[in-house]
């Protein structure tokens, strides 16, 4: 038999938002740990912006390294 709990909608929404916030915090902590351990690298905003704007990633790398 399954236990059931009933709570007010506003309490449910508050708990759901808190769970989403916790997921975001844990993702941030993992990313920071990966950077600190050398398992991840940052991409310069200039490079990312150029690719987002449609420039070839290869062309972006060549001009960013100059």
N, CA, C and O atoms as a Tinker XYZ file with bonds, in Angstrom:
   264  protein
     1  N      0.842000   -1.191000    0.000000    73     2
     2  CA     0.000000    0.000000    0.000000    64     1     3
     3  C      0.883000    1.249000    0.000000    63     2     4     5
     4  O      1.910000    1.298000    0.678000    81     3
     5  N      0.473000    2.243000   -0.762000    73     3     6
     6  CA     1.243000    3.473000   -0.904000    64     5     7
     7  C      0.693000    4.554000    0.022000    63     6     8     9
     8  O     -0.518000    4.756000    0.113000    81     7
     9  N      1.604000    5.244000    0.705000    73     7    10
    10  CA     1.189000    6.373000    1.534000    64     9    11
    11  C      0.965000    7.584000    0.648000    63    10    12    13
    12  O      1.652000    7.762000   -0.357000    81    11
    13  N      0.017000    8.404000    1.016000    73    11    14
    14  CA    -0.271000    9.608000    0.255000    64    13    15
    15  C     -0.284000   10.795000    1.207000    63    14    16    17
    16  O     -0.775000   10.708000    2.333000    81    15
    17  N      0.275000   11.920000    0.722000    73    15    18
    18  CA     0.293000   13.151000    1.502000    64    17    19
    19  C     -0.353000   14.229000    0.655000    63    18    20    21
    20  O     -0.084000   14.334000   -0.542000    81    19
    21  N     -1.194000   15.020000    1.269000    73    19    22
    22  CA    -1.843000   16.128000    0.577000    64    21    23
    23  C     -1.372000   17.428000    1.217000    63    22    24    25
    24  O     -1.441000   17.604000    2.433000    81    23
    25  N     -0.886000   18.346000    0.360000    73    23    26
    26  CA    -0.445000   19.653000    0.849000    64    25    27
    27  C     -1.080000   20.741000   -0.009000    63    26    28    29
    28  O     -1.494000   20.477000   -1.138000    81    27
    29  N     -1.160000   21.951000    0.511000    73    27    30
    30  CA    -1.715000   23.058000   -0.278000    64    29    31
    31  C     -0.874000   23.329000   -1.520000    63    30    32    33
    32  O      0.337000   23.105000   -1.517000    81    31
    33  N     -1.511000   23.807000   -2.571000    73    31    34
    34  CA    -0.844000   24.082000   -3.845000    64    33    35
    35  C      0.334000   25.034000   -3.661000    63    34    36    37
    36  O      1.394000   24.806000   -4.244000    81    35
    37  N      0.180000   26.100000   -2.862000    73    35    38
    38  CA     1.275000   27.056000   -2.692000    64    37    39
    39  C      2.484000   26.412000   -2.006000    63    38    40    41
    40  O      3.623000   26.759000   -2.321000    81    39
    41  N      2.259000   25.493000   -1.088000    73    39    42
    42  CA     3.361000   24.771000   -0.458000    64    41    43
    43  C      4.045000   23.856000   -1.477000    63    42    44    45
    44  O      5.273000   23.767000   -1.501000    81    43
    45  N      3.264000   23.182000   -2.313000    73    43    46
    46  CA     3.813000   22.333000   -3.372000    64    45    47
    47  C      4.682000   23.164000   -4.310000    63    46    48    49
    48  O      5.792000   22.750000   -4.644000    81    47
    49  N      4.197000   24.329000   -4.741000    73    47    50
    50  CA     4.962000   25.197000   -5.650000    64    49    51
    51  C      6.254000   25.666000   -4.990000    63    50    52    53
    52  O      7.301000   25.711000   -5.636000    81    51
    53  N      6.186000   26.015000   -3.709000    73    51    54
    54  CA     7.376000   26.461000   -2.994000    64    53    55
    55  C      8.412000   25.337000   -2.938000    63    54    56    57
    56  O      9.600000   25.576000   -3.157000    81    55
    57  N      7.969000   24.119000   -2.647000    73    55    58
    58  CA     8.881000   22.984000   -2.588000    64    57    59
    59  C      9.461000   22.651000   -3.963000    63    58    60    61
    60  O     10.638000   22.307000   -4.074000    81    59
    61  N      8.648000   22.750000   -4.998000    73    59    62
    62  CA     9.115000   22.479000   -6.354000    64    61    63
    63  C     10.174000   23.494000   -6.772000    63    62    64    65
    64  O     11.192000   23.128000   -7.360000    81    63
    65  N      9.935000   24.768000   -6.469000    73    63    66
    66  CA    10.912000   25.816000   -6.797000    64    65    67
    67  C     12.206000   25.623000   -6.007000    63    66    68    69
    68  O     13.296000   25.840000   -6.536000    81    67
    69  N     12.087000   25.216000   -4.746000    73    67    70
    70  CA    13.277000   24.964000   -3.933000    64    69    71
    71  C     14.084000   23.806000   -4.517000    63    70    72    73
    72  O     15.314000   23.849000   -4.526000    81    71
    73  N     13.403000   22.780000   -5.002000    73    71    74
    74  CA    14.098000   21.642000   -5.620000    64    73    75
    75  C     14.813000   22.081000   -6.895000    63    74    76    77
    76  O     15.936000   21.645000   -7.149000    81    75
    77  N     14.187000   22.932000   -7.695000    73    75    78
    78  CA    14.827000   23.436000   -8.914000    64    77    79
    79  C     16.037000   24.293000   -8.567000    63    78    80    81
    80  O     17.074000   24.206000   -9.225000    81    79
    81  N     15.905000   25.128000   -7.526000    73    79    82
    82  CA    17.038000   25.952000   -7.097000    64    81    83
    83  C     18.197000   25.071000   -6.650000    63    82    84    85
    84  O     19.352000   25.358000   -6.966000    81    83
    85  N     17.901000   24.007000   -5.920000    73    83    86
    86  CA    18.944000   23.097000   -5.468000    64    85    87
    87  C     19.642000   22.435000   -6.655000    63    86    88    89
    88  O     20.863000   22.282000   -6.641000    81    87
    89  N     18.893000   22.045000   -7.672000    73    87    90
    90  CA    19.500000   21.462000   -8.874000    64    89    91
    91  C     20.466000   22.453000   -9.513000    63    90    92    93
    92  O     21.556000   22.071000   -9.940000    81    91
    93  N     20.068000   23.734000   -9.581000    73    91    94
    94  CA    20.938000   24.762000  -10.157000    64    93    95
    95  C     22.211000   24.932000   -9.331000    63    94    96    97
    96  O     23.303000   25.058000   -9.885000    81    95
    97  N     22.070000   24.934000   -8.019000    73    95    98
    98  CA    23.229000   25.092000   -7.136000    64    97    99
    99  C     24.188000   23.912000   -7.302000    63    98   100   101
   100  O     25.402000   24.099000   -7.380000    81    99
   101  N     23.642000   22.707000   -7.356000    73    99   102
   102  CA    24.486000   21.524000   -7.529000    64   101   103
   103  C     25.200000   21.534000   -8.878000    63   102   104   105
   104  O     26.363000   21.141000   -8.960000    81   103
   105  N     24.520000   21.976000   -9.933000    73   103   106
   106  CA    25.145000   22.070000  -11.256000    64   105   107
   107  C     26.285000   23.093000  -11.230000    63   106   108   109
   108  O     27.346000   22.859000  -11.808000    81   107
   109  N     26.064000   24.216000  -10.563000    73   107   110
   110  CA    27.105000   25.240000  -10.422000    64   109   111
   111  C     28.312000   24.667000   -9.676000    63   110   112   113
   112  O     29.455000   24.844000  -10.099000    81   111
   113  N     28.045000   23.978000   -8.561000    73   111   114
   114  CA    29.133000   23.396000   -7.776000    64   113   115
   115  C     29.929000   22.375000   -8.590000    63   114   116   117
   116  O     31.155000   22.320000   -8.491000    81   115
   117  N     29.229000   21.562000   -9.398000    73   115   118
   118  CA    29.931000   20.583000  -10.243000    64   117   119
   119  C     30.802000   21.298000  -11.280000    63   118   120   121
   120  O     31.942000   20.900000  -11.522000    81   119
   121  N     30.265000   22.338000  -11.881000    73   119   122
   122  CA    31.022000   23.084000  -12.893000    64   121   123
   123  C     32.264000   23.731000  -12.277000    63   122   124   125
   124  O     33.343000   23.686000  -12.868000    81   123
   125  N     32.119000   24.323000  -11.113000    73   123   126
   126  CA    33.268000   24.942000  -10.448000    64   125   127
   127  C     34.317000   23.889000  -10.090000    63   126   128   129
   128  O     35.515000   24.127000  -10.243000    81   127
   129  N     33.868000   22.727000   -9.613000    73   127   130
   130  CA    34.800000   21.650000   -9.264000    64   129   131
   131  C     35.517000   21.139000  -10.507000    63   130   132   133
   132  O     36.716000   20.863000  -10.462000    81   131
   133  N     34.793000   21.012000  -11.620000    73   131   134
   134  CA    35.408000   20.562000  -12.870000    64   133   135
   135  C     36.459000   21.559000  -13.349000    63   134   136   137
   136  O     37.528000   21.158000  -13.811000    81   135
   137  N     36.167000   22.844000  -13.243000    73   135   138
   138  CA    37.144000   23.870000  -13.634000    64   137   139
   139  C     38.380000   23.798000  -12.744000    63   138   140   141
   140  O     39.508000   23.851000  -13.232000    81   139
   141  N     38.162000   23.676000  -11.441000    73   139   142
   142  CA    39.278000   23.640000  -10.497000    64   141   143
   143  C     40.152000   22.408000  -10.706000    63   142   144   145
   144  O     41.363000   22.465000  -10.493000    81   143
   145  N     39.551000   21.300000  -11.119000    73   143   146
   146  CA    40.289000   20.058000  -11.324000    64   145   147
   147  C     40.868000   19.949000  -12.726000    63   146   148   149
   148  O     41.555000   18.975000  -13.032000    81   147
   149  N     40.604000   20.932000  -13.587000    73   147   150
   150  CA    41.125000   20.903000  -14.951000    64   149   151
   151  C     40.341000   20.000000  -15.892000    63   150   152   153
   152  O     40.827000   19.664000  -16.972000    81   151
   153  N     39.133000   19.602000  -15.495000    73   151   154
   154  CA    38.308000   18.736000  -16.351000    64   153   155
   155  C     37.416000   19.533000  -17.301000    63   154   156   157
   156  O     36.705000   18.951000  -18.121000    81   155
   157  N     37.452000   20.853000  -17.193000    73   155   158
   158  CA    36.631000   21.701000  -18.061000    64   157   159
   159  C     37.419000   22.970000  -18.377000    63   158   160   161
   160  O     38.337000   23.348000  -17.650000    81   159
   161  N     37.042000   23.613000  -19.471000    73   159   162
   162  CA    37.681000   24.865000  -19.865000    64   161   163
   163  C     36.617000   25.889000  -20.172000    63   162   164   165
   164  O     35.505000   25.538000  -20.566000    81   163
   165  N     36.946000   27.145000  -19.996000    73   163   166
   166  CA    36.034000   28.226000  -20.339000    64   165   167
   167  C     36.255000   28.631000  -21.790000    63   166   168   169
   168  O     37.369000   28.544000  -22.306000    81   167
   169  N     35.206000   29.067000  -22.431000    73   167   170
   170  CA    35.283000   29.556000  -23.804000    64   169   171
   171  C     35.160000   31.079000  -23.738000    63   170   172   173
   172  O     34.205000   31.600000  -23.163000    81   171
   173  N     36.123000   31.792000  -24.324000    73   171   174
   174  CA    36.035000   33.255000  -24.306000    64   173   175
   175  C     34.724000   33.738000  -24.937000    63   174   176   177
   176  O     34.281000   33.199000  -25.951000    81   175
   177  N     34.121000   34.739000  -24.341000    73   175   178
   178  CA    32.840000   35.265000  -24.823000    64   177   179
   179  C     32.947000   35.720000  -26.274000    63   178   180   181
   180  O     32.015000   35.512000  -27.051000    81   179
   181  N     34.058000   36.334000  -26.654000    73   179   182
   182  CA    34.234000   36.798000  -28.033000    64   181   183
   183  C     34.116000   35.623000  -29.010000    63   182   184   185
   184  O     33.466000   35.735000  -30.049000    81   183
   185  N     34.747000   34.502000  -28.668000    73   183   186
   186  CA    34.716000   33.308000  -29.504000    64   185   187
   187  C     33.286000   32.765000  -29.595000    63   186   188   189
   188  O     32.796000   32.483000  -30.688000    81   187
   189  N     32.630000   32.621000  -28.460000    73   187   190
   190  CA    31.261000   32.093000  -28.434000    64   189   191
   191  C     30.304000   33.007000  -29.201000    63   190   192   193
   192  O     29.454000   32.528000  -29.953000    81   191
   193  N     30.441000   34.316000  -29.012000    73   191   194
   194  CA    29.556000   35.269000  -29.701000    64   193   195
   195  C     29.702000   35.164000  -31.210000    63   194   196   197
   196  O     28.711000   35.232000  -31.937000    81   195
   197  N     30.925000   34.999000  -31.684000    73   195   198
   198  CA    31.141000   34.916000  -33.123000    64   197   199
   199  C     30.514000   33.658000  -33.708000    63   198   200   201
   200  O     29.951000   33.698000  -34.802000    81   199
   201  N     30.606000   32.550000  -32.994000    73   199   202
   202  CA    29.976000   31.318000  -33.471000    64   201   203
   203  C     28.462000   31.442000  -33.441000    63   202   204   205
   204  O     27.783000   31.009000  -34.372000    81   203
   205  N     27.924000   32.036000  -32.366000    73   203   206
   206  CA    26.480000   32.251000  -32.267000    64   205   207
   207  C     25.987000   33.134000  -33.408000    63   206   208   209
   208  O     24.881000   32.950000  -33.916000    81   207
   209  N     26.825000   34.100000  -33.806000    73   207   210
   210  CA    26.458000   35.003000  -34.903000    64   209   211
   211  C     26.596000   34.354000  -36.274000    63   210   212   213
   212  O     26.294000   34.982000  -37.289000    81   211
   213  N     27.052000   33.092000  -36.316000    73   211   214
   214  CA    27.091000   32.364000  -37.577000    64   213   215
   215  C     28.467000   32.160000  -38.173000    63   214   216   217
   216  O     28.593000   31.509000  -39.211000    81   215
   217  N     29.499000   32.695000  -37.550000    73   215   218
   218  CA    30.850000   32.508000  -38.075000    64   217   219
   219  C     31.293000   31.051000  -37.882000    63   218   220   221
   220  O     30.918000   30.404000  -36.904000    81   219
   221  N     32.073000   30.559000  -38.803000    73   219   222
   222  CA    32.596000   29.200000  -38.716000    64   221   223
   223  C     33.475000   29.065000  -37.469000    63   222   224   225
   224  O     34.302000   29.936000  -37.200000    81   223
   225  N     33.301000   27.984000  -36.710000    73   223   226
   226  CA    34.174000   27.780000  -35.540000    64   225   227
   227  C     35.653000   27.739000  -35.923000    63   226   228   229
   228  O     36.503000   28.204000  -35.164000    81   227
   229  N     35.959000   27.190000  -37.086000    73   227   230
   230  CA    37.360000   27.126000  -37.531000    64   229   231
   231  C     37.916000   28.536000  -37.766000    63   230   232   233
   232  O     39.035000   28.839000  -37.352000    81   231
   233  N     37.155000   29.371000  -38.413000    73   231   234
   234  CA    37.596000   30.745000  -38.667000    64   233   235
   235  C     37.733000   31.504000  -37.359000    63   234   236   237
   236  O     38.653000   32.306000  -37.197000    81   235
   237  N     36.830000   31.257000  -36.433000    73   235   238
   238  CA    36.893000   31.937000  -35.143000    64   237   239
   239  C     38.146000   31.562000  -34.374000    63   238   240   241
   240  O     38.766000   32.420000  -33.745000    81   239
   241  N     38.527000   30.291000  -34.417000    73   239   242
   242  CA    39.720000   29.831000  -33.710000    64   241   243
   243  C     40.964000   30.476000  -34.289000    63   242   244   245
   244  O     41.833000   30.935000  -33.547000    81   243
   245  N     41.054000   30.513000  -35.607000    73   243   246
   246  CA    42.238000   31.074000  -36.255000    64   245   247
   247  C     42.425000   32.529000  -35.880000    63   246   248   249
   248  O     43.538000   32.948000  -35.562000    81   247
   249  N     41.345000   33.311000  -35.913000    73   247   250
   250  CA    41.487000   34.739000  -35.622000    64   249   251
   251  C     41.612000   35.015000  -34.139000    63   250   252   253
   252  O     42.178000   36.041000  -33.761000    81   251
   253  N     41.101000   34.130000  -33.275000    73   251   254
   254  CA    41.260000   34.315000  -31.835000    64   253   255
   255  C     42.678000   34.014000  -31.385000    63   254   256   257
   256  O     43.152000   34.576000  -30.398000    81   255
   257  N     43.364000   33.121000  -32.109000    73   255   258
   258  CA    44.722000   32.748000  -31.725000    64   257   259
   259  C     45.755000   33.765000  -32.210000    63   258   260   261
   260  O     46.887000   33.769000  -31.726000    81   259
   261  N     45.388000   34.616000  -33.147000    73   259   262
   262  CA    46.339000   35.609000  -33.682000    64   261   263
   263  C     46.659000   36.676000  -32.649000    63   262   264
   264  O     47.438000   37.589000  -32.924000    81   263
